[in-house]
Coordinates of C-alpha atoms in Angstrom, one line a residue:
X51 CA -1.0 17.2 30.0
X52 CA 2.2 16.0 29.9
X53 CA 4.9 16.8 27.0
X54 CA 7.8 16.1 26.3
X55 CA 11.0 18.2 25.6
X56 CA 11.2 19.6 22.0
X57 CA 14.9 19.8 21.7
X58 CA 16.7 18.3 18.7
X59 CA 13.7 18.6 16.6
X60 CA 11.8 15.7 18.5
X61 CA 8.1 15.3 18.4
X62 CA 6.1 16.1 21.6
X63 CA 3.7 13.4 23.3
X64 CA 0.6 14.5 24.0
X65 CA -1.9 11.9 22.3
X66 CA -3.7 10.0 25.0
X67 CA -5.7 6.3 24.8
X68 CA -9.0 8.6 23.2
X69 CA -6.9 10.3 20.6
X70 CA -5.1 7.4 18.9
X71 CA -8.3 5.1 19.1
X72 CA -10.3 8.1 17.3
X73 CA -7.8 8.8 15.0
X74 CA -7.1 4.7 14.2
X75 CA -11.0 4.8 13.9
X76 CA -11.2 8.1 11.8
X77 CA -8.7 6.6 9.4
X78 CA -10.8 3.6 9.0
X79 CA -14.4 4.2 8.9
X80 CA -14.6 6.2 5.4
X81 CA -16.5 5.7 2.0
X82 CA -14.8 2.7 1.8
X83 CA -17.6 1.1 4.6
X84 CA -20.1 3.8 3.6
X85 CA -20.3 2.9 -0.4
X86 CA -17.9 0.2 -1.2
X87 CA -19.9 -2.4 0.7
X88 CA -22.9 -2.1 -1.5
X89 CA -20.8 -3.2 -4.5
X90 CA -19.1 -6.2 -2.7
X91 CA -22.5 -7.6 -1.5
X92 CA -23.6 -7.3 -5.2
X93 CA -20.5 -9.0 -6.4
X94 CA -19.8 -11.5 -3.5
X95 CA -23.6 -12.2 -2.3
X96 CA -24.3 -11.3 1.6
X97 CA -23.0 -14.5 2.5
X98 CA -19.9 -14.2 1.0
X99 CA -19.9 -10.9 1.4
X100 CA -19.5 -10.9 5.5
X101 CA -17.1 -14.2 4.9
X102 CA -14.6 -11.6 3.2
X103 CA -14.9 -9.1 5.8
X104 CA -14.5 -12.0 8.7
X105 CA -11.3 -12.4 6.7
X106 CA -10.0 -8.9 6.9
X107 CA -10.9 -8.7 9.9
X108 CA -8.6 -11.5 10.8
X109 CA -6.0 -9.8 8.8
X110 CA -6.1 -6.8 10.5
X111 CA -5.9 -8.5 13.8
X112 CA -2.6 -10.4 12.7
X113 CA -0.6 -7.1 11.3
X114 CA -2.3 -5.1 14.7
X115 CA -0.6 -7.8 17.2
X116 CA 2.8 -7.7 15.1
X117 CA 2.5 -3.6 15.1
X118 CA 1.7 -3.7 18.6
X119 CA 4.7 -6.0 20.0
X120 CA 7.3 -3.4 17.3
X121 CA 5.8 0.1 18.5
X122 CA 6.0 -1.0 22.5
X123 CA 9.3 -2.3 21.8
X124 CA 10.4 1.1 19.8
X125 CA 8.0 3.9 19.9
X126 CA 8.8 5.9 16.9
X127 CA 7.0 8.2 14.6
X128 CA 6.8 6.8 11.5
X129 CA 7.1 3.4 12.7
X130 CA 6.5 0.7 10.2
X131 CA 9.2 2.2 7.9
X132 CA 11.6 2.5 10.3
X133 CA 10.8 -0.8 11.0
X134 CA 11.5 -2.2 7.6
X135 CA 14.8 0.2 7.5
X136 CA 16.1 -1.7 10.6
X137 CA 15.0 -5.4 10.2
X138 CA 14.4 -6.0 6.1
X139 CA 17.0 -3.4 4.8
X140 CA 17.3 0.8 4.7
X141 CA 16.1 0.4 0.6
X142 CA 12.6 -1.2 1.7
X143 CA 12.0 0.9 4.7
X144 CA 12.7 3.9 2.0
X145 CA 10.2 1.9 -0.5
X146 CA 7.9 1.5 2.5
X147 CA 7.6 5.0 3.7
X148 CA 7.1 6.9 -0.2
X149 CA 4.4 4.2 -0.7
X150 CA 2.7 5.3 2.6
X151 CA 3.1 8.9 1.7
X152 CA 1.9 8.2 -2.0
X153 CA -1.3 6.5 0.0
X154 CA -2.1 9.2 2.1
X155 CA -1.2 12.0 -0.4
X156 CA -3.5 10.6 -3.0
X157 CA -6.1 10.3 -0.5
X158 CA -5.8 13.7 0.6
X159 CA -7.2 14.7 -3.1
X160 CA -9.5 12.4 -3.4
X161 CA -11.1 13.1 -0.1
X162 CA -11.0 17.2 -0.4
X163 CA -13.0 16.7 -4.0
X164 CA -15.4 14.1 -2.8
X165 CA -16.3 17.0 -0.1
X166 CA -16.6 20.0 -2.0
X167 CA -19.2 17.3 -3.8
X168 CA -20.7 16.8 -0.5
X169 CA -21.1 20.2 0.0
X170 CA -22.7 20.9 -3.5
X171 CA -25.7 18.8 -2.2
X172 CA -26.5 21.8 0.1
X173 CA -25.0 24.7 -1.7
X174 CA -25.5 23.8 -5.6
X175 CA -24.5 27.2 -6.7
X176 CA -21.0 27.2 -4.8
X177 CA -18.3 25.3 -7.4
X178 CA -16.7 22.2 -6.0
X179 CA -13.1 24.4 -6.0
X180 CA -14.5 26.6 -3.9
X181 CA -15.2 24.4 -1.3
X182 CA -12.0 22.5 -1.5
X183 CA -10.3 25.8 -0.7
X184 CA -12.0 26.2 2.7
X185 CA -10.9 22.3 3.3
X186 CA -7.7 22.9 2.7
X187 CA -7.2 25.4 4.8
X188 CA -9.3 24.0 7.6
X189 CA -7.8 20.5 7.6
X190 CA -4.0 23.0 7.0
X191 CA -4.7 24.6 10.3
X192 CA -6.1 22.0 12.5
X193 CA -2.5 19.7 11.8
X194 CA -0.3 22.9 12.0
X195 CA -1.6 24.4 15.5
X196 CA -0.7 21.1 17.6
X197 CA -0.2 17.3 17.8
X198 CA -3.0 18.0 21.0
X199 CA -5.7 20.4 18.8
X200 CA -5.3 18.1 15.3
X201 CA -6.0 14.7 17.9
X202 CA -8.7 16.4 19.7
X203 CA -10.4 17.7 16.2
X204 CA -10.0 14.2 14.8
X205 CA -11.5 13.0 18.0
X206 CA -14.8 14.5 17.7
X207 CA -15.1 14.1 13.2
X208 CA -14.6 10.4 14.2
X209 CA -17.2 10.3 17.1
X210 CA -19.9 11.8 14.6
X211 CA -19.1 8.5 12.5
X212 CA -19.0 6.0 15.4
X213 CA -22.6 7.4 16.6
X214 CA -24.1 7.1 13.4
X215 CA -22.7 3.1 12.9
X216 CA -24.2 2.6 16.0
X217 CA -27.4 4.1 15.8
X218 CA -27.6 2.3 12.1
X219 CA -26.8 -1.2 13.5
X220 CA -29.5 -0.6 16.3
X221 CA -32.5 0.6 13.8
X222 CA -31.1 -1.5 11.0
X223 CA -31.5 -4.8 13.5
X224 CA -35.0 -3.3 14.9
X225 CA -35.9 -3.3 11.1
X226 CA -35.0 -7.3 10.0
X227 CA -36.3 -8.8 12.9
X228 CA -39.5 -6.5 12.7
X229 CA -39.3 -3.7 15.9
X230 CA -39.7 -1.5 13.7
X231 CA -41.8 -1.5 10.7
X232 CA -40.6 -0.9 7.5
X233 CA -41.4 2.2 5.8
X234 CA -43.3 0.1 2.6
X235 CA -45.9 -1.4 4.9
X236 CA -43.7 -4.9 3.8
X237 CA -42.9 -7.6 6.0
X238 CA -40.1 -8.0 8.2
X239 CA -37.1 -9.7 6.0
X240 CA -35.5 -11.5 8.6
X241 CA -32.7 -13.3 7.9
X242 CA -34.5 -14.0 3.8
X243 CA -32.3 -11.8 1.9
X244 CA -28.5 -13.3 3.3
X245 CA -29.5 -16.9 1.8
X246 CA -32.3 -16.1 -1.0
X247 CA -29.7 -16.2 -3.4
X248 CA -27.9 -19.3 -2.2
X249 CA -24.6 -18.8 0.3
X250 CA -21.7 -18.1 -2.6
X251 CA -24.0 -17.3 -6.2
X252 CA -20.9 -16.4 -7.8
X253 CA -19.1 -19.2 -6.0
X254 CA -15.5 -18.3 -4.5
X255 CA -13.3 -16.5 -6.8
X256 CA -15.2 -13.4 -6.4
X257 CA -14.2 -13.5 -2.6
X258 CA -11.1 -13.4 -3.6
X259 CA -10.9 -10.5 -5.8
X260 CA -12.8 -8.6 -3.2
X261 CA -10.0 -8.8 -0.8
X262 CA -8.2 -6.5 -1.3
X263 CA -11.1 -4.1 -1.7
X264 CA -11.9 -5.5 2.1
X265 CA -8.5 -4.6 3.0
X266 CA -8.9 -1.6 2.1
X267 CA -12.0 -0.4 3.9
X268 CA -10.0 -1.5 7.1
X269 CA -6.8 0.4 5.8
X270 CA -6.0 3.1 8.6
X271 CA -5.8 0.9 11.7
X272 CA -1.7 0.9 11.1
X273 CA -2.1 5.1 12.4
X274 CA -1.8 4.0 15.9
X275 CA 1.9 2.8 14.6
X276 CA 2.4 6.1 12.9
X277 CA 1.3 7.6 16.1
X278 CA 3.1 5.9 18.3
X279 CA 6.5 8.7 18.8
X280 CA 3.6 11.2 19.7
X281 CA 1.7 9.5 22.2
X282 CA 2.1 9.7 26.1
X283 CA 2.6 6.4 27.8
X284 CA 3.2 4.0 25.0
X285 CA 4.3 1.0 26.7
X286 CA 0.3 1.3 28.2
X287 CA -1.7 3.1 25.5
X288 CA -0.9 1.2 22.3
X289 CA -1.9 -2.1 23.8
X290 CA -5.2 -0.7 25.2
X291 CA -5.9 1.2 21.9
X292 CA -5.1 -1.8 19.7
X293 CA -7.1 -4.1 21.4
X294 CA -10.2 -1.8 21.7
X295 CA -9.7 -0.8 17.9
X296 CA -10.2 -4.0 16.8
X297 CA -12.7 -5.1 18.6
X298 CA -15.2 -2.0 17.8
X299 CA -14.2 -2.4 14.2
X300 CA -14.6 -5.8 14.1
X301 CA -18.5 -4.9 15.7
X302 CA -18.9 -1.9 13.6
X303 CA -17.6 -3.7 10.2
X304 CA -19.4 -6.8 10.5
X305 CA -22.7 -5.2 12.2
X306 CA -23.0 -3.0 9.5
X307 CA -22.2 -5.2 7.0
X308 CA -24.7 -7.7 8.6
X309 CA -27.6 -5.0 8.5
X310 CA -26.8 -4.2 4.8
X311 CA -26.9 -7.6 3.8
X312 CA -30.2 -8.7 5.5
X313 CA -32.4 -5.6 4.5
X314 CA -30.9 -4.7 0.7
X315 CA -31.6 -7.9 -1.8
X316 CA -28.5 -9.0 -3.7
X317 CA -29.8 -7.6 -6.6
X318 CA -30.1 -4.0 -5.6
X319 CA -26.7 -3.5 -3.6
X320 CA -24.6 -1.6 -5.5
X321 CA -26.8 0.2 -7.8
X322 CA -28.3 3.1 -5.6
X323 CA -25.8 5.4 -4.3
X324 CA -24.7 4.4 -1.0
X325 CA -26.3 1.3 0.7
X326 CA -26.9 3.6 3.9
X327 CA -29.1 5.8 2.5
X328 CA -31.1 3.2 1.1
X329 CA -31.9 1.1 4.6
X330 CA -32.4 4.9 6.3
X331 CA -35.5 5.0 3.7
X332 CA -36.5 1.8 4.3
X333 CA -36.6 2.1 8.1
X334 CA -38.4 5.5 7.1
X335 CA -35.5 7.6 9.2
X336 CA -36.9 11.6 7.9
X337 CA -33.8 13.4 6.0
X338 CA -31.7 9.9 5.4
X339 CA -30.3 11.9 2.3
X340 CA -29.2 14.6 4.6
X341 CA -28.2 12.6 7.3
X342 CA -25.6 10.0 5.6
X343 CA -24.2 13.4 3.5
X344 CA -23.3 14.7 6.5
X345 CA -21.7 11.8 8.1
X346 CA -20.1 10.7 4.5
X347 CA -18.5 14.9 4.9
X348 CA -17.8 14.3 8.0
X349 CA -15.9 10.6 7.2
X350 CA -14.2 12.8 4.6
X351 CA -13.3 15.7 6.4
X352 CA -11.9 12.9 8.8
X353 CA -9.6 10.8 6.5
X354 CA -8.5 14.1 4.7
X355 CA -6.8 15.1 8.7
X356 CA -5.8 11.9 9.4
X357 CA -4.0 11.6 6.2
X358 CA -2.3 15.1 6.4
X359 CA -1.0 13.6 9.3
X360 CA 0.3 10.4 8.5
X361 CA 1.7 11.7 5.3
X362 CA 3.2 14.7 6.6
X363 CA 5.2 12.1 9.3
X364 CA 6.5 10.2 7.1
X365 CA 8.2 12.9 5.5
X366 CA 9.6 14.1 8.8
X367 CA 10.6 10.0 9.6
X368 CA 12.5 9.7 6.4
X369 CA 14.7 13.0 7.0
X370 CA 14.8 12.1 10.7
X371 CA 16.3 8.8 9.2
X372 CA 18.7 11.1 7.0
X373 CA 16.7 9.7 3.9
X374 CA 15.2 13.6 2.9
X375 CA 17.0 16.5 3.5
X376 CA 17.1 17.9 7.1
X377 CA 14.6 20.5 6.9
X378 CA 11.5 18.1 6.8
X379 CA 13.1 17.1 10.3
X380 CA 12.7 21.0 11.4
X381 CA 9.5 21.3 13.9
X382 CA 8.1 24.1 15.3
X383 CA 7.5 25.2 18.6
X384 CA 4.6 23.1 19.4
X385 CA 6.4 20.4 17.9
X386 CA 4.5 20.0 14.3
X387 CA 6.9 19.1 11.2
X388 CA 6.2 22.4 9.4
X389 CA 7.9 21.8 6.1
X390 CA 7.2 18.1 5.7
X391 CA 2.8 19.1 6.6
X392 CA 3.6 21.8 3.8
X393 CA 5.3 19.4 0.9
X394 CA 2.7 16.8 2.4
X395 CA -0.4 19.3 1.4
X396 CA 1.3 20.2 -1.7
X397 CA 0.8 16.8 -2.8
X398 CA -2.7 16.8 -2.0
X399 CA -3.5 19.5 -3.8
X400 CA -1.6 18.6 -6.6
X401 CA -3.7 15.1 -6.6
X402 CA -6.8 16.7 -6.3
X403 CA -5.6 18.9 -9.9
X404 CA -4.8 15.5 -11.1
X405 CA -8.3 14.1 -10.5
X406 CA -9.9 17.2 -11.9
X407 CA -7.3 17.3 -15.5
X408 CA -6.7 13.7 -15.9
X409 CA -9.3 11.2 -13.5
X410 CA -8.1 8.3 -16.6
X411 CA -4.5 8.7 -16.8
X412 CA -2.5 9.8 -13.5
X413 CA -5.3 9.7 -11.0
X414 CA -6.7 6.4 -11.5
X415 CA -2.7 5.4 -11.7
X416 CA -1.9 7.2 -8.8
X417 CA -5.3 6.0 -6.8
X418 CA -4.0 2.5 -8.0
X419 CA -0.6 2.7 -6.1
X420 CA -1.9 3.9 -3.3
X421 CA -4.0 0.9 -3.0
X422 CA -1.7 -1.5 -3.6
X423 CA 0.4 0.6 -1.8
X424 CA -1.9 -0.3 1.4
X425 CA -1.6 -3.8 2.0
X426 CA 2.3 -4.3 0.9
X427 CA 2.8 -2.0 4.4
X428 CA 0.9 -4.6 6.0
X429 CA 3.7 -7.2 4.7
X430 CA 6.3 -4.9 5.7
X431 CA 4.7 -5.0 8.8
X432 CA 4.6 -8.6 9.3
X433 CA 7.9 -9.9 7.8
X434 CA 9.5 -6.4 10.1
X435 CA 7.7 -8.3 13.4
X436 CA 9.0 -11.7 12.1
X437 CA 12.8 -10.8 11.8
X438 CA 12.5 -8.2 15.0
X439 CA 10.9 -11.2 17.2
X440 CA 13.8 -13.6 16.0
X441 CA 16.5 -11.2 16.5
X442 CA 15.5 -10.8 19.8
X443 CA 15.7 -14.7 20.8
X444 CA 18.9 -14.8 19.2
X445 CA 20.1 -12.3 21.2
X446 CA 19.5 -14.1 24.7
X447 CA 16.7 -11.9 26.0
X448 CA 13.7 -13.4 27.7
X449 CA 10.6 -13.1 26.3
X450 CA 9.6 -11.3 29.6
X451 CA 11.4 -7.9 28.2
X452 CA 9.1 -7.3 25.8
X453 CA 5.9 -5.4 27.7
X454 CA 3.1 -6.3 24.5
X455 CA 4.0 -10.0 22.6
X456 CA 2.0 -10.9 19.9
X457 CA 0.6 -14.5 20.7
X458 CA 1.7 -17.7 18.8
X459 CA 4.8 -16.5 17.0
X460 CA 5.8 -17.3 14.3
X461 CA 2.0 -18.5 12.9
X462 CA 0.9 -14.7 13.4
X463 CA 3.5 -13.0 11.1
X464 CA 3.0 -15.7 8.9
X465 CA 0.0 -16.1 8.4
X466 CA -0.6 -12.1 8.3
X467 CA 2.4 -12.1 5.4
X468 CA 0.6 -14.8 3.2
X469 CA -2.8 -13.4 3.8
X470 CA -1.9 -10.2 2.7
X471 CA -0.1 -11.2 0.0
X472 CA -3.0 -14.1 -1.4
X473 CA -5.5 -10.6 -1.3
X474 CA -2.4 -8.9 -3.9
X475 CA -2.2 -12.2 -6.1
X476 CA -6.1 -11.3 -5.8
X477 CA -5.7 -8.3 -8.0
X478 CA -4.8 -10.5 -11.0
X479 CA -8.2 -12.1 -11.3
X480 CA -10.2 -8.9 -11.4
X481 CA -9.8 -6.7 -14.7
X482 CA -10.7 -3.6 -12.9
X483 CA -8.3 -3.8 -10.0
X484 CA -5.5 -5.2 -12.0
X485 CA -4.1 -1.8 -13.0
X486 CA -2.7 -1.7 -9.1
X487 CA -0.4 -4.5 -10.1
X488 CA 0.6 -2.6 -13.3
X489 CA 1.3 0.5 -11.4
X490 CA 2.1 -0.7 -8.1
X491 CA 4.8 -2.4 -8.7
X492 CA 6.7 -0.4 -11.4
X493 CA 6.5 2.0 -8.8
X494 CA 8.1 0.2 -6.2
X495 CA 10.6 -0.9 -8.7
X496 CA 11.3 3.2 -8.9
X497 CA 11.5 3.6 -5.3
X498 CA 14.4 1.0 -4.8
X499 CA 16.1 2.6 -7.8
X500 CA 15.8 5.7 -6.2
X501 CA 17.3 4.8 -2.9
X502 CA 19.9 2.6 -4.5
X503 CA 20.9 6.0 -6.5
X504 CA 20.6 8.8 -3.7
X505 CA 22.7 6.8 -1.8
X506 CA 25.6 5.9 -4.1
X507 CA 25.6 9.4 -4.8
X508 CA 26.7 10.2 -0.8
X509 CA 28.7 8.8 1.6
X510 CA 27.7 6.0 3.6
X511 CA 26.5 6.4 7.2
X512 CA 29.3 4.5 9.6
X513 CA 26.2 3.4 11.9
X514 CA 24.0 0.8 10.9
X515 CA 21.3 0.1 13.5
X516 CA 21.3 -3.9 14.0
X517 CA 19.2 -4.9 16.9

């Protein structure tokens, strides 16, 4: 295993090509796949509903190619806001990086209640707290041992998920074309239930409104990014991992969402619980309940580690930046950012009190942000790859010099940028996702207020990174 010198405070790399697909993968494949599907199929119709997802899968290929040509070019942990620091202005990156942390944070809450829930299935006489306790500790001590043991544990919570998506497209596409027989004695459906209620019932608008909901379930894919200052070889991993992340998402997210659409009729998707179960009974799979509790804890358990992660690195990024005070930069020994995991779980826990005292006032707020919060990095990313690509023609360099290019510049960045930014004028039409507008941007409003004052309130750095 190869590592690298942790002098200065600096980061160690020792994630390889397995880690940061798992843990791009991990960060992805959550409830948002496992229940929020079953409500976009009701609202969108299957048709439409695997149109949106063809979309965001689009989108997420655009913002991967520009993250891939910036973290080749400048391997750094904490990427994207270093990014925007350097090529959109320090006060963005700043903005940029607390809205990431917010994300992850709020996540972090969310996810450690939604398991002690999971739990409860099993153990009904254990309260929820409890088992949010053992979580936090468990998902505490897998980030604070190493870079290597949190990579390898996320590694095997994500391969639990990716087995059962497979297994689920295989017997789900068994079912609709009739290899297997369905567990009612009923026909196969074939391909009945994806038109029966006409391609778009709702017609386009609700396609729309969904997009950011889309955008969403594919939110995580921007870790290899984060990753990237921790990883061995990045000139030859991130390529490899970004092109074989997409593609098995693309396969996992519209295979699954292809399955769901074909055997679950418009009209029942989104009322039962989660659209998984539902097909495992239909296929007549013994324990479905049991078996998608334990993959949904697992999914969980999974976000809950990559978002300690993520969160607890951008803290580190922004005092490594001389944004935070220099003790979030402090690692330890095995190279984990100590104080900035601490401050990060500290905020988890503090979101999961939030969602217990007040789910209607700061959590859904809060839970709003972070959402928002999700797809304005993705803009970061793709105006940062804009500027950063032009910069670099300006400059005289040859193409050549940079070892990953995103192709067809500048229609990628673009087209990323006003994609991403169509799915946030998106929010406006939908009464209950409008309340990310009304929190999101106040709060990034704050965060530009914030950076404007901290730093009138010290002296100016002399250096100013240009190129």
């Amino acid at each position: 295993m190869q590592t690298q010198h942790n002098e200065n405070g600096q980061l160690q790399r020792t994630m390889k090509t397995r880690h940061l697909i798992m843990l791009s993968l991990g960060g992805v494949i959550g409830t948002g796949l496992f229940f929020n599907t079953g409500y976009i199929i009701s609202t969108t119709g299957a048709a439409g509903t695997l149109l949106a997802y063809l979309i965001g899968a689009l989108v997420v290929w655009l913002v991967m190619q520009c993250l891939g040509e910036l973290s080749v070019a400048m391997p750094e942990t904490g990427a994207f806001h270093v990014y925007a620091t350097r090529y959109l202005g320090p006060a963005t990156g700043y903005t940029v990086a607390w809205l990431y942390w917010l994300t992850w944070t709020v996540a972090l809450g969310s996810s450690f209640t939604a398991a002690g829930f999971c739990m409860q299935y099993w153990f009904p006489q254990v309260p929820v707290w409890a088992w949010c306790v053992v979580f936090c500790a468990a998902i505490f001590v897998l980030n604070v041992i190493s870079t290597r043991f949190f990579a390898e544990g996320e590694f095997w919570f994500s391969l639990v998920k990716v087995i059962t998506i497979i297994a689920f497209i295989i017997l789900g596409g068994a079912a609709i074309f009739g290899f297997i027989p369905m567990q009612d004695g009923s026909p196969a459906p074939g391909l009945s239930n994806i038109t029966a209620e006409g391609w778009f019932p709702h017609g386009g608008l609700p396609i729309l409104m969904t997009m950011v909901a889309v955008n969403f379930a594919f939110s995580g894919t921007e870790l290899i990014g984060i990753a990237a200052g921790e990883t061995e070889n990045p000139r030859k991993v991130i390529p490899v991992a970004i092109r074989t992340t997409i593609a098995r998402l693309i396969i996992f997210f519209i295979g699954t969402v292809f399955v769901l659409a074909a055997l679950i009729p418009m009209q029942q998707a989104g009322v039962e619980k989660s659209p998984f179960v539902l097909v495992f009974e239909k296929v007549g799979i013994p324990y479905a309940a049991d078996i998608v509790n334990f993959v949904i804890l697992t999914a969980i358990l999974s976000a809950a580690n990559s978002g300690l992660y993520a969160s607890g690195r951008m803290l580190w990024s922004l005092s490594n930046e001389k944004t935070l005070p220099r003790c979030f930069a402090k690692v330890n020994k095995n190279g984990v950012p100590l104080t900035a995991l601490s401050v990060s779980m500290l905020g988890g826990v503090l979101a999961l009190f939030s969602s217990v005292i007040a789910p209607d006032t700061v959590f859904v707020a809060l839970s709003a942000i972070s959402g928002f919060a999700v797809v304005a990095v993705w803009i970061s990313i793709c105006a940062s790859h804009f500027v950063f690509r032009r910069r670099h023609l300006q400059s005289g360099q040859p193409l050549e010099a940079l070892h990953y290019r995103a192709p067809w510049y500048p229609l990628v960045p673009v087209l990323g940028f006003v994609l991403c930014l169509v799915a946030c004028i998106g929010l406006a039409f939908d009464p209950t996702q409008r309340i990310a507008l009304y929190c999101g941007l106040p709060f990034v409003a704050l965060c530009y207020g914030a950076y404007y004052l901290t730093q009138n309130l010290k002296t100016q750095e002399p250096e100013h990174v240009a190129e």
